[in-house]
Coordinates of C-alpha atoms in Angstrom, one line a residue:
Chain N
M505 CA 17.5 9.2 -14.2
T506 CA 15.2 7.8 -16.3
S507 CA 11.5 9.9 -18.1
S508 CA 9.9 6.6 -16.3
D509 CA 11.7 7.3 -12.5
L510 CA 10.8 11.1 -13.3
S511 CA 7.2 9.6 -14.0
I512 CA 7.0 8.5 -10.5
M513 CA 7.7 11.0 -9.0
I514 CA 6.2 13.3 -10.3
G515 CA 3.2 11.4 -9.7
V516 CA 3.7 10.8 -6.5
A517 CA 3.7 14.8 -6.0
R518 CA 0.7 15.4 -7.9
R519 CA -1.1 13.0 -5.8
Q520 CA 0.1 14.7 -2.6
A521 CA -1.1 18.1 -4.6
I522 CA -4.4 16.8 -5.4
R523 CA -5.0 15.8 -1.7
T524 CA -4.1 19.2 -0.2
F525 CA -5.1 21.7 -2.3
T526 CA -8.4 19.9 -2.9
T527 CA -9.0 19.4 0.9
P528 CA -9.8 22.6 2.8
Q529 CA -9.2 20.8 5.9
L530 CA -5.4 20.1 4.6
V531 CA -4.9 23.3 3.2
I532 CA -6.3 26.0 5.3
P533 CA -3.9 24.9 9.1
L534 CA -1.2 24.8 6.5
V535 CA -1.2 28.2 5.5
L536 CA -2.8 29.6 8.7
F537 CA -0.5 28.7 10.8
P538 CA 2.3 30.5 9.4
L539 CA 0.1 33.6 8.6
L540 CA -1.0 33.7 11.9
L541 CA 2.1 33.6 13.5
F542 CA 3.3 36.6 11.1
T543 CA 0.7 38.7 11.5
A544 CA 1.0 38.1 15.7
F545 CA 4.8 38.7 15.4
V546 CA 5.1 41.5 13.1
G547 CA 1.6 43.2 15.2
S548 CA 2.9 42.8 18.2
A549 CA 6.6 42.6 18.8
S550 CA 7.1 45.5 16.3
A551 CA 8.1 48.2 18.6
I552 CA 11.5 46.2 19.0
A553 CA 12.1 47.3 15.5
K554 CA 12.1 50.9 18.1
N555 CA 15.1 50.4 19.7
P556 CA 18.4 51.2 19.2
N557 CA 20.3 48.3 18.7
F558 CA 17.9 47.5 16.0
D559 CA 19.8 47.6 12.7
Y560 CA 17.5 45.9 10.7
Y561 CA 16.1 47.7 7.6
D562 CA 12.5 46.5 8.5
Y563 CA 10.4 44.6 10.8
T564 CA 8.0 43.5 8.7
A565 CA 10.8 41.5 6.5
F566 CA 12.4 40.3 9.4
E567 CA 9.9 38.9 10.8
F568 CA 8.7 37.6 6.8
V569 CA 12.5 35.7 7.1
Y570 CA 11.5 33.6 10.0
V571 CA 8.0 32.4 9.4
L572 CA 9.4 31.5 5.8
M573 CA 11.8 29.5 7.1
Q574 CA 9.0 28.0 9.7
S575 CA 6.6 26.9 6.8
A576 CA 9.4 25.5 5.2
A577 CA 10.2 23.1 8.0
S578 CA 6.1 22.5 8.8
A579 CA 5.6 21.8 4.7
G580 CA 8.3 19.1 5.1
V581 CA 7.4 18.1 8.2
A582 CA 3.4 18.1 7.1
T583 CA 4.7 15.4 4.3
G584 CA 6.7 13.2 6.5
I585 CA 3.5 12.5 8.2
A586 CA 1.4 12.0 5.2
V587 CA 3.9 9.4 4.5
A588 CA 2.8 7.7 7.6
Q589 CA -0.6 8.3 7.1
D590 CA 0.2 5.9 3.6
F591 CA 1.8 3.2 5.8
E592 CA -1.6 3.5 8.1
S593 CA -4.0 3.3 5.6
G594 CA -2.1 0.8 3.3
F595 CA -1.5 3.1 0.6
A596 CA 2.1 3.0 0.8
R597 CA 1.7 -0.7 0.4
R598 CA 0.4 0.1 -3.4
M599 CA 2.9 2.2 -4.2
L600 CA 5.5 -0.2 -2.8
V601 CA 4.2 -3.0 -4.6
A602 CA 3.9 -1.0 -7.7
T603 CA 6.8 0.4 -8.2
P604 CA 10.0 -1.4 -9.6
R605 CA 12.6 0.5 -8.1
R606 CA 10.9 2.0 -4.7
S607 CA 14.1 4.3 -4.1
V608 CA 12.2 6.8 -6.6
L609 CA 9.5 7.4 -4.5
L610 CA 11.1 8.9 -2.2
G611 CA 12.1 11.4 -4.9
G612 CA 7.9 12.0 -5.5
I613 CA 7.9 12.4 -1.8
V614 CA 10.4 15.2 -1.4
L615 CA 9.0 17.3 -4.6
A616 CA 5.4 17.0 -3.2
G617 CA 7.0 18.9 0.0
I618 CA 9.0 21.0 -2.5
I619 CA 5.7 22.1 -4.2
Q620 CA 4.1 22.6 -0.8
Q621 CA 6.7 24.8 0.7
L622 CA 6.6 26.7 -2.8
W623 CA 3.1 27.2 -2.7
L624 CA 3.2 28.6 0.6
A625 CA 6.0 31.3 0.2
A626 CA 4.0 32.1 -2.6
V627 CA 1.1 33.6 -0.3
L628 CA 3.4 34.1 2.4
L629 CA 5.7 36.8 -0.2
V630 CA 2.6 38.5 -1.2
V631 CA 0.5 39.0 2.3
A632 CA 4.2 40.5 3.4
L633 CA 4.3 43.0 0.3
A634 CA 0.7 43.9 0.6
A635 CA 1.5 44.6 4.5
G636 CA 4.4 46.9 3.1
M637 CA 7.7 45.1 3.1
S638 CA 9.6 46.5 1.1
I639 CA 13.2 44.3 -0.2
H640 CA 16.3 45.4 -0.6
G641 CA 18.3 42.4 -1.5
S642 CA 19.4 42.4 -5.8
A643 CA 17.0 39.3 -7.4
I644 CA 20.0 36.9 -7.0
E645 CA 19.9 37.4 -3.3
V646 CA 16.5 37.1 -3.0
I647 CA 16.3 33.8 -4.7
G648 CA 19.9 32.7 -2.6
M649 CA 17.1 33.5 0.5
F650 CA 14.6 31.2 -1.0
G651 CA 16.8 28.7 -2.3
L652 CA 17.8 28.2 1.5
A653 CA 14.0 28.1 2.5
L654 CA 14.0 25.7 -0.2
L655 CA 16.7 23.4 1.4
F656 CA 15.8 23.4 3.8
N657 CA 12.0 22.1 3.6
I658 CA 14.0 19.5 2.0
A659 CA 15.9 18.2 4.8
G660 CA 12.6 18.2 7.1
T661 CA 10.6 16.7 4.6
L662 CA 13.7 13.6 4.6
Y663 CA 13.8 13.9 7.9
A664 CA 9.9 13.3 8.7
S665 CA 10.3 11.0 6.0
G666 CA 12.8 9.1 7.4
V667 CA 11.1 9.0 11.0
A668 CA 8.0 7.7 9.3
F669 CA 9.7 5.1 6.9
R670 CA 10.6 3.6 10.7
A671 CA 7.2 4.3 13.0
Q672 CA 4.6 3.7 10.1
T673 CA 2.2 5.6 12.2
T674 CA 0.6 9.0 12.5
Q675 CA 1.3 8.6 16.2
V676 CA 4.6 10.2 16.2
G677 CA 3.2 13.3 14.6
P678 CA 4.2 15.4 17.8
A679 CA 7.6 13.9 18.6
L680 CA 8.5 14.5 15.1
Q681 CA 7.4 18.5 14.9
L682 CA 9.7 18.8 18.7
P683 CA 13.4 18.6 16.8
I684 CA 12.6 20.9 14.6
L685 CA 10.1 23.1 16.1
L686 CA 12.3 23.7 19.2
P687 CA 15.6 24.9 17.3
L688 CA 12.8 27.1 15.3
F689 CA 12.1 28.2 18.8
F690 CA 15.3 28.9 20.7
A691 CA 16.3 31.3 17.6
P692 CA 16.6 35.1 16.8
V693 CA 12.7 34.9 16.4
Y694 CA 11.4 38.4 17.0
A695 CA 14.9 39.9 17.6
P696 CA 18.2 40.0 16.4
R697 CA 20.6 37.9 18.5
K698 CA 22.3 40.9 20.1
L699 CA 19.5 42.1 21.7
L700 CA 18.8 38.3 23.3
T701 CA 19.9 38.5 27.0
H702 CA 20.8 36.1 29.3
W703 CA 20.6 31.7 28.8
L704 CA 18.2 32.7 25.2
H705 CA 21.2 34.4 24.0
E706 CA 24.0 31.3 24.4
V707 CA 21.2 28.9 23.0
A708 CA 21.1 31.1 20.0
N709 CA 24.9 31.2 19.7
W710 CA 24.7 27.1 19.4
N711 CA 21.5 26.8 17.6
P712 CA 22.0 26.0 14.2
V713 CA 18.8 27.5 12.7
T714 CA 21.0 31.2 13.9
P715 CA 22.9 31.6 11.4
L716 CA 20.0 30.2 8.4
L717 CA 18.2 33.4 9.6
E718 CA 20.5 35.3 9.5
A719 CA 21.8 34.5 6.0
G720 CA 18.8 34.5 5.0
R721 CA 17.8 38.0 6.7
G722 CA 20.7 39.4 5.1
L723 CA 20.3 38.4 1.6
L724 CA 16.9 40.0 1.8
A725 CA 18.4 43.4 3.3
G726 CA 20.7 43.1 0.0
A727 CA 24.1 42.7 3.0
P728 CA 24.6 39.0 3.2
V729 CA 26.1 37.2 6.1
S730 CA 27.2 33.8 7.2
V731 CA 25.7 32.8 4.0
A732 CA 28.3 30.0 3.1
I733 CA 27.5 28.6 7.1
A734 CA 24.0 28.7 6.7
F735 CA 24.4 27.0 2.7
G736 CA 27.0 24.4 5.0
I737 CA 24.6 23.2 7.8
V738 CA 21.3 23.0 6.0
G739 CA 23.4 21.1 2.9
G740 CA 25.7 18.7 5.1
A741 CA 21.9 18.1 7.1
G742 CA 20.0 17.3 4.0
V743 CA 23.0 14.7 3.0
L744 CA 22.6 13.2 6.5
L745 CA 18.9 13.1 6.9
A746 CA 18.9 11.7 2.7
V747 CA 20.6 9.0 4.7
F748 CA 18.6 8.7 7.2
A749 CA 15.5 8.6 4.8
F750 CA 17.0 6.3 2.3
T751 CA 17.8 3.6 5.0
G752 CA 13.9 4.0 6.3
L753 CA 13.2 3.0 3.0
R754 CA 15.1 -0.1 3.0
R755 CA 14.3 -0.9 6.5
V756 CA 10.4 -0.7 5.2
E757 CA 12.3 -2.7 2.0
R758 CA 13.5 -5.8 4.4
A759 CA 10.5 -5.9 6.0
Chain X
M458 CA -25.5 -14.0 -9.1
T459 CA -23.8 -15.4 -12.1
A460 CA -21.2 -18.9 -12.2
P461 CA -18.4 -17.9 -14.0
A462 CA -17.9 -20.5 -16.2
G463 CA -14.7 -22.5 -14.7
P464 CA -11.6 -22.0 -16.6
E465 CA -11.8 -26.2 -16.9
A466 CA -14.5 -25.4 -18.9
S467 CA -13.5 -22.9 -21.8
G468 CA -10.7 -24.9 -22.4
T469 CA -6.6 -24.2 -22.0
P470 CA -6.1 -20.7 -23.4
T471 CA -2.5 -21.6 -24.2
A472 CA -3.2 -19.8 -27.8
I473 CA -3.7 -16.5 -25.8
R474 CA -1.3 -16.3 -23.2
R475 CA 0.8 -13.5 -24.9
R476 CA 3.7 -13.4 -23.3
G477 CA 3.4 -16.7 -22.6
E478 CA 6.2 -18.8 -22.3
D479 CA 6.2 -20.9 -19.0
S480 CA 7.1 -17.4 -17.3
N481 CA 4.5 -16.7 -15.2
S482 CA 4.0 -19.6 -13.1
I483 CA 4.7 -19.3 -9.6
E484 CA 7.2 -21.4 -7.8
V485 CA 7.7 -21.7 -4.2
E486 CA 10.3 -24.4 -2.0
G487 CA 10.0 -24.4 1.9
L488 CA 9.4 -20.9 2.1
V489 CA 9.4 -19.5 5.9
R490 CA 8.5 -16.5 7.5
E491 CA 9.7 -16.1 10.8
F492 CA 8.6 -13.2 12.9
K493 CA 10.7 -11.1 15.7
G494 CA 9.8 -14.4 19.0
G495 CA 10.5 -17.2 16.9
F496 CA 6.7 -17.3 15.4
R497 CA 6.1 -18.7 12.0
A498 CA 3.4 -17.4 10.3
V499 CA 4.2 -19.6 6.8
D500 CA 6.4 -22.6 8.2
G501 CA 7.8 -24.3 5.2
L502 CA 5.7 -24.5 2.6
D503 CA 6.0 -25.9 -1.1
L504 CA 3.6 -24.9 -4.0
H505 CA 3.2 -24.1 -8.1
V506 CA 0.8 -22.8 -10.0
D507 CA 1.1 -23.1 -13.8
P508 CA 0.9 -20.2 -16.2
G509 CA -2.8 -19.1 -16.8
E510 CA -4.2 -20.9 -13.5
I511 CA -6.3 -19.7 -11.5
Y512 CA -5.1 -21.0 -8.1
G513 CA -7.2 -21.0 -4.7
F514 CA -5.2 -20.0 -1.2
L515 CA -7.8 -22.0 0.9
G516 CA -7.8 -20.8 4.6
P517 CA -9.1 -19.3 8.3
N518 CA -7.9 -16.0 9.7
G519 CA -4.0 -16.0 10.9
A520 CA -3.2 -19.4 8.7
G521 CA -0.6 -17.3 7.1
K522 CA -2.1 -16.6 3.4
S523 CA -1.6 -12.7 3.5
T524 CA 1.6 -13.3 4.7
T525 CA 2.4 -15.6 2.1
V526 CA 1.1 -12.8 -0.8
H527 CA 3.1 -10.3 1.0
M528 CA 6.2 -12.2 0.2
L529 CA 5.4 -13.5 -3.0
T530 CA 4.3 -9.7 -3.8
T531 CA 8.0 -8.5 -2.3
L532 CA 6.3 -6.6 0.7
L533 CA 7.7 -8.7 2.6
T534 CA 11.2 -10.8 3.0
P535 CA 11.3 -14.4 3.5
T536 CA 13.3 -15.5 6.1
G537 CA 14.1 -18.9 4.3
G538 CA 13.4 -20.9 1.7
T539 CA 12.5 -19.6 -2.2
A540 CA 10.0 -18.4 -4.0
R541 CA 10.0 -17.1 -7.7
V542 CA 7.2 -15.3 -9.3
A543 CA 7.1 -15.0 -13.4
G544 CA 10.7 -16.0 -13.7
Y545 CA 12.1 -14.3 -10.6
D546 CA 13.0 -15.1 -7.2
V547 CA 11.4 -12.6 -5.3
A548 CA 14.3 -12.0 -2.5
K549 CA 16.8 -10.9 -4.9
E550 CA 14.7 -10.0 -8.5
G551 CA 11.8 -7.5 -6.2
A552 CA 11.7 -5.0 -8.8
E553 CA 11.2 -7.4 -11.7
V554 CA 9.0 -9.5 -10.0
R555 CA 7.4 -6.0 -9.3
R556 CA 6.8 -5.6 -13.3
A557 CA 5.3 -8.7 -13.9
I558 CA 2.6 -8.9 -11.1
G559 CA -0.4 -6.9 -10.6
V560 CA -2.1 -7.1 -6.7
A561 CA -4.9 -6.5 -4.8
L562 CA -4.0 -6.1 -1.6
Q563 CA -6.7 -7.4 1.3
E564 CA -7.7 -4.1 2.3
A565 CA -8.7 -1.8 -1.2
A566 CA -5.5 0.6 -0.2
L567 CA -7.1 3.4 -1.5
D568 CA -6.9 7.8 -1.3
P569 CA -10.7 8.9 -0.2
L570 CA -9.4 11.9 -1.7
L571 CA -8.5 11.0 -5.1
N572 CA -10.9 9.9 -8.0
A573 CA -10.9 7.0 -10.2
H574 CA -9.3 9.0 -12.7
E575 CA -6.9 10.3 -10.3
H576 CA -6.2 6.9 -9.1
M577 CA -5.3 5.3 -12.8
R578 CA -3.1 8.2 -13.9
L579 CA -1.0 7.9 -10.5
Q580 CA -1.0 3.5 -10.7
C581 CA -0.2 4.2 -14.6
A582 CA 2.6 6.8 -13.5
L583 CA 4.4 4.0 -10.8
Q584 CA 3.7 1.0 -13.5
G585 CA 5.5 3.1 -15.7
L586 CA 4.1 3.4 -18.8
P587 CA 4.2 5.8 -21.5
R588 CA 2.2 8.7 -20.6
S589 CA 0.3 8.8 -23.8
E590 CA -1.2 5.1 -23.0
W591 CA -2.7 6.8 -19.6
K592 CA -5.6 8.7 -20.7
A593 CA -6.7 5.4 -22.9
R594 CA -6.1 2.7 -20.5
G595 CA -7.9 4.3 -17.5
D596 CA -10.6 5.2 -19.7
E597 CA -11.0 1.3 -20.5
L598 CA -9.9 -0.4 -17.4
I599 CA -12.6 1.6 -15.6
E600 CA -15.4 1.1 -17.9
R601 CA -14.8 -2.9 -17.8
V602 CA -15.3 -2.4 -14.1
G603 CA -18.4 -0.6 -14.7
L604 CA -17.2 2.6 -12.8
T605 CA -17.4 5.4 -15.8
S606 CA -20.7 6.8 -14.4
A607 CA -18.7 7.4 -10.7
A608 CA -15.2 8.2 -12.0
G609 CA -14.4 11.9 -11.8
R610 CA -16.3 11.0 -7.9
R611 CA -13.7 10.8 -4.8
V612 CA -13.1 7.1 -3.9
G613 CA -14.3 8.2 -0.1
G614 CA -17.7 8.0 -1.3
Y615 CA -17.7 4.6 -3.1
S616 CA -19.3 1.4 -2.0
G617 CA -17.0 -1.4 -0.5
G618 CA -18.2 -3.2 -4.0
M619 CA -16.9 -0.5 -6.2
R620 CA -13.7 0.3 -4.8
R621 CA -12.9 -3.9 -4.8
R622 CA -13.8 -3.2 -8.7
L623 CA -11.5 0.0 -8.7
D624 CA -8.8 -1.7 -6.8
L625 CA -9.0 -4.4 -9.4
A626 CA -9.1 -2.5 -12.3
L627 CA -5.8 -0.6 -11.2
A628 CA -4.2 -4.3 -10.6
L629 CA -4.9 -4.8 -14.2
V630 CA -3.5 -1.3 -15.6
H631 CA 0.3 -2.8 -17.2
R632 CA -1.2 -5.8 -18.1
P633 CA 0.4 -8.5 -15.4
R634 CA 1.5 -12.0 -15.9
V635 CA 0.7 -12.8 -12.7
I636 CA -1.9 -11.5 -10.3
F637 CA -2.1 -11.8 -6.9
L638 CA -6.1 -11.3 -5.5
D639 CA -5.4 -11.4 -1.1
E640 CA -9.8 -12.0 -0.3
P641 CA -10.9 -9.7 -3.2
T642 CA -14.8 -10.3 -2.1
T643 CA -14.6 -10.2 2.1
G644 CA -17.2 -8.2 2.8
L645 CA -18.7 -7.8 -0.4
D646 CA -22.3 -8.0 -1.2
P647 CA -23.8 -11.3 -3.3
K648 CA -24.1 -9.5 -6.5
S649 CA -20.5 -7.4 -5.8
R650 CA -18.8 -10.9 -5.4
G651 CA -20.5 -12.4 -8.7
D652 CA -19.4 -9.3 -10.6
L653 CA -15.7 -9.7 -9.7
W654 CA -16.0 -13.5 -9.8
D655 CA -16.9 -12.9 -13.4
E656 CA -14.3 -10.7 -14.4
I657 CA -11.5 -13.2 -12.3
A658 CA -12.7 -15.7 -14.7
R659 CA -12.8 -13.6 -17.5
L660 CA -9.3 -12.5 -16.9
A661 CA -7.5 -16.2 -17.2
R662 CA -9.6 -17.8 -19.4
E663 CA -9.3 -14.4 -21.8
E664 CA -6.3 -13.5 -21.1
G665 CA -4.6 -16.7 -19.9
V666 CA -3.3 -14.3 -16.7
T667 CA -2.0 -16.2 -13.5
I668 CA -4.2 -15.8 -10.8
F669 CA -3.1 -16.4 -7.0
L670 CA -6.6 -16.4 -4.9
T671 CA -6.7 -15.8 -1.4
T672 CA -9.6 -16.8 0.1
Q673 CA -12.1 -17.9 3.2
Y674 CA -15.0 -19.0 1.4
L675 CA -15.0 -21.6 0.2
E676 CA -18.0 -21.6 -2.5
E677 CA -15.6 -18.9 -4.2
A678 CA -12.7 -21.1 -4.4
D679 CA -15.2 -24.3 -5.5
L680 CA -16.4 -22.2 -8.1
L681 CA -13.2 -20.2 -9.8
A682 CA -10.1 -22.5 -8.7
E683 CA -8.5 -24.9 -10.8
R684 CA -6.7 -26.1 -7.9
I685 CA -6.7 -25.5 -4.3
G686 CA -4.0 -25.4 -1.7
I687 CA -5.3 -25.1 2.2
I688 CA -3.0 -23.6 4.4
D689 CA -3.2 -23.8 7.9
H690 CA -0.7 -22.8 10.9
G691 CA 1.6 -21.7 8.0
K692 CA 2.1 -25.1 6.3
M693 CA 0.4 -26.4 3.0
V694 CA -2.5 -29.4 4.7
A695 CA -3.9 -30.4 1.3
E696 CA -3.9 -29.5 -2.6
G697 CA -5.3 -30.7 -5.8
T698 CA -8.5 -29.7 -7.6
P699 CA -11.7 -29.3 -6.4
A700 CA -12.9 -32.6 -7.1
E701 CA -10.1 -34.2 -6.3
L702 CA -9.6 -32.8 -2.6
K703 CA -13.3 -34.4 -2.5
A704 CA -12.9 -37.6 -3.8
E705 CA -10.3 -37.9 -1.2
I706 CA -13.4 -37.4 1.3
G707 CA -15.5 -40.2 -1.1
R708 CA -18.5 -40.9 1.5
P709 CA -21.4 -38.4 2.2
T710 CA -21.7 -37.4 5.8
V711 CA -24.7 -37.7 8.1
E712 CA -25.7 -34.8 11.0
I713 CA -28.2 -35.3 13.2
V714 CA -29.0 -32.5 15.6
P715 CA -31.2 -34.4 18.8
R716 CA -34.2 -32.6 19.9
D717 CA -32.5 -33.1 23.7
P718 CA -29.6 -31.5 24.1
D719 CA -28.3 -33.8 26.5
Q720 CA -28.9 -36.6 24.5
R721 CA -25.8 -35.6 22.1
A722 CA -23.6 -38.3 23.6
A723 CA -25.7 -40.7 23.2
L724 CA -26.7 -40.2 19.5
A725 CA -22.9 -40.1 18.8
A726 CA -22.7 -43.5 20.3
A727 CA -26.0 -45.2 18.5
L728 CA -24.0 -43.4 15.0
R729 CA -20.8 -44.9 15.4
R730 CA -21.8 -48.4 13.8
F731 CA -22.5 -46.6 11.4
G732 CA -19.3 -45.2 10.0
E733 CA -16.0 -43.0 11.8
P734 CA -17.0 -40.3 13.4
A735 CA -17.3 -36.6 11.6
V736 CA -17.0 -33.4 13.1
S737 CA -20.8 -31.7 14.4
T738 CA -20.9 -28.2 16.3
K739 CA -24.8 -29.0 17.0
G740 CA -25.4 -32.5 17.4
A741 CA -23.1 -35.7 16.0
A742 CA -22.2 -36.7 12.8
V743 CA -20.4 -39.9 10.7
R744 CA -19.3 -40.0 7.4
L745 CA -21.4 -43.1 6.1
Q746 CA -19.8 -46.6 5.8
H747 CA -21.9 -47.3 2.8
G748 CA -23.1 -44.2 1.4
A749 CA -26.3 -42.8 1.4
E750 CA -27.7 -45.8 1.4
D751 CA -26.8 -46.4 4.9
L752 CA -29.7 -43.4 5.9
P753 CA -32.7 -45.9 6.4
D754 CA -30.4 -48.0 8.8
V755 CA -29.7 -44.8 10.7
V756 CA -33.0 -43.5 10.7
R757 CA -34.8 -47.0 12.3
A758 CA -31.7 -47.3 14.4
L759 CA -32.7 -44.0 16.3
D760 CA -36.1 -45.0 16.5
A761 CA -35.6 -48.1 18.3
E762 CA -33.8 -46.2 20.9
G763 CA -36.8 -43.5 21.0
M764 CA -34.3 -40.4 20.1
A765 CA -36.3 -37.5 18.9
I766 CA -34.5 -35.6 16.4
E767 CA -34.6 -31.9 15.7
S768 CA -33.0 -32.3 12.0
L769 CA -31.1 -34.7 10.0
E770 CA -28.9 -33.5 6.9
L771 CA -26.5 -35.4 4.3
H772 CA -23.6 -33.8 3.6
A773 CA -22.3 -34.6 -0.1
P774 CA -18.5 -33.5 0.3
T775 CA -17.5 -30.2 0.4
L776 CA -14.2 -28.1 0.8
D777 CA -15.3 -27.4 4.0
D778 CA -15.5 -31.2 4.4
V779 CA -11.6 -31.5 3.2
F780 CA -10.7 -28.6 5.8
L781 CA -12.2 -30.5 8.9
T782 CA -10.6 -34.0 7.9
Q783 CA -7.2 -31.5 7.7
T784 CA -7.3 -29.9 10.4
G785 CA -10.0 -30.9 12.7
R786 CA -12.0 -27.7 12.2
S787 CA -14.5 -26.4 10.1
L788 CA -13.3 -23.4 7.9
E789 CA -17.1 -21.3 7.6
E790 CA -17.6 -22.3 11.6
E791 CA -14.2 -20.3 11.9
V792 CA -15.1 -17.5 9.2
R793 CA -18.2 -16.9 11.1
R794 CA -17.3 -16.6 14.2
D795 CA -14.1 -14.2 12.7
S796 CA -16.8 -12.1 11.2
G797 CA -19.2 -11.9 14.3
I798 CA -22.2 -14.0 13.4
I799 CA -23.1 -15.6 16.7
E800 CA -25.3 -18.9 16.3
V801 CA -28.3 -18.7 18.1
P802 CA -28.6 -22.2 20.5
P803 CA -32.1 -23.9 19.0
E804 CA -33.2 -23.9 22.7
L805 CA -33.4 -19.6 22.1
A806 CA -34.3 -19.9 18.4
A807 CA -38.1 -21.9 19.6
R808 CA -38.7 -19.2 22.0
A809 CA -38.2 -16.3 20.0

């Protein structure tokens, strides 16, 4: 990668950051949704922690990991929707016609998603700590948990960008969110997998998001489980979705 | 409105054509773009634009102008033929083409949430300018297009003219050798249009930039372009300097509107002996066989037939006449219709 490529990536990400963080209509929903989800789960479902079979050390920490993963995916999807908006407004053409090596644009889009996610994660962490969440994992384990969320965010951005390159319209927004939000909601959201019953338990067993949540929760608790599986799933998905996004960009180029 | 000094008037700026070889030309041979369903938006187009020339590409909406520009700027892939811009093949050397060109597309695609400085920084990054040049180059261009005092404001609050000027400034960031301007003045007020014309003429005259300008405005093409290509239904129907194209038409046209609209057919028949009929949307018109000296005879003939007339106009050949001759349609009429301007019938106008 040349310094010029890096400049392009930073330029694209910087633009998205300026748009998001200086526009209340964009930044408030972005941060409000995970915060509402967090307070709603912690406030309404914390009684689950009294169940003798609930063996996690802290319900706030238990929900923090879920909301962190959910916000990572949402930030990725929001970045993809911004790409679709650029096609609708014609701004994408400006970028396509100005950039000699267009594949670099995708790097900038991913970087934009990462910046949003890092900011969201910081806000969530501050709120969770203020709400009394304790951290039992080591620094490396906590970094590993945030790393998982970041990879999940990258996978989400690549998926959403791939769809946006193909559809080039924001009308795909709802359809774009569904494949990400559904697995997130059918994972062990408010109770550990062993407390889930019937079909929900079955679905959680097969849901690829389950190992992700369990690994994140294990890392935060300092008792890692399924870490390799989780990194394998999110890394593998990232590779596949990178191919999906690149072929989408190629399709735009071959228009 | 200031009419810019035409490039012809200012002399050929060969000395100023810095990167000057012949590489900032545009060469198109048999260019085709066929869309799904077999529709050919561009159908075997040939054209050549010399380095440092302003080339006007004229045609009504849907003629294939924007599709051609999109292919030449690597936004669309040709389905046939070849095109070289600044010496590079648009289909095979897209990255090199993009390094050499500046583009301002039909709708000034700006981000309403960014200000002019932020747009400049992004454009400098995209075009690969060294970071140390960003501020100076951005400020210079913002000043050149007269946006310094508004540069800190979000573009969402800019007028159409301000947006167009910023768009042009952004296209110039990396000192391109060839600039594509796709209908740059559509929707602008006369003052903004004049300002933009001045800047376009200056670019060609002083910096030796090749400019490919698409427009629906005949006046714009007539004033700015050294040569004009007229496209219709994806094909080039005429090409040459404005003077050459008008000379092909040669003789003036007289257009007469009868007071009684029912007399249009009789009027057309009476005029036929003075030359070949020309298209008139309101009355009847004829291209005078012996030029303006036929006019007294025309008036006498109508008088003899007792035909009352609403108006009589003698038109020197215009680019619209060229368009009319080549396509059978009036470009001015099409533009007026496309922009939603409705002709008021004379009887309604009189009543009003």
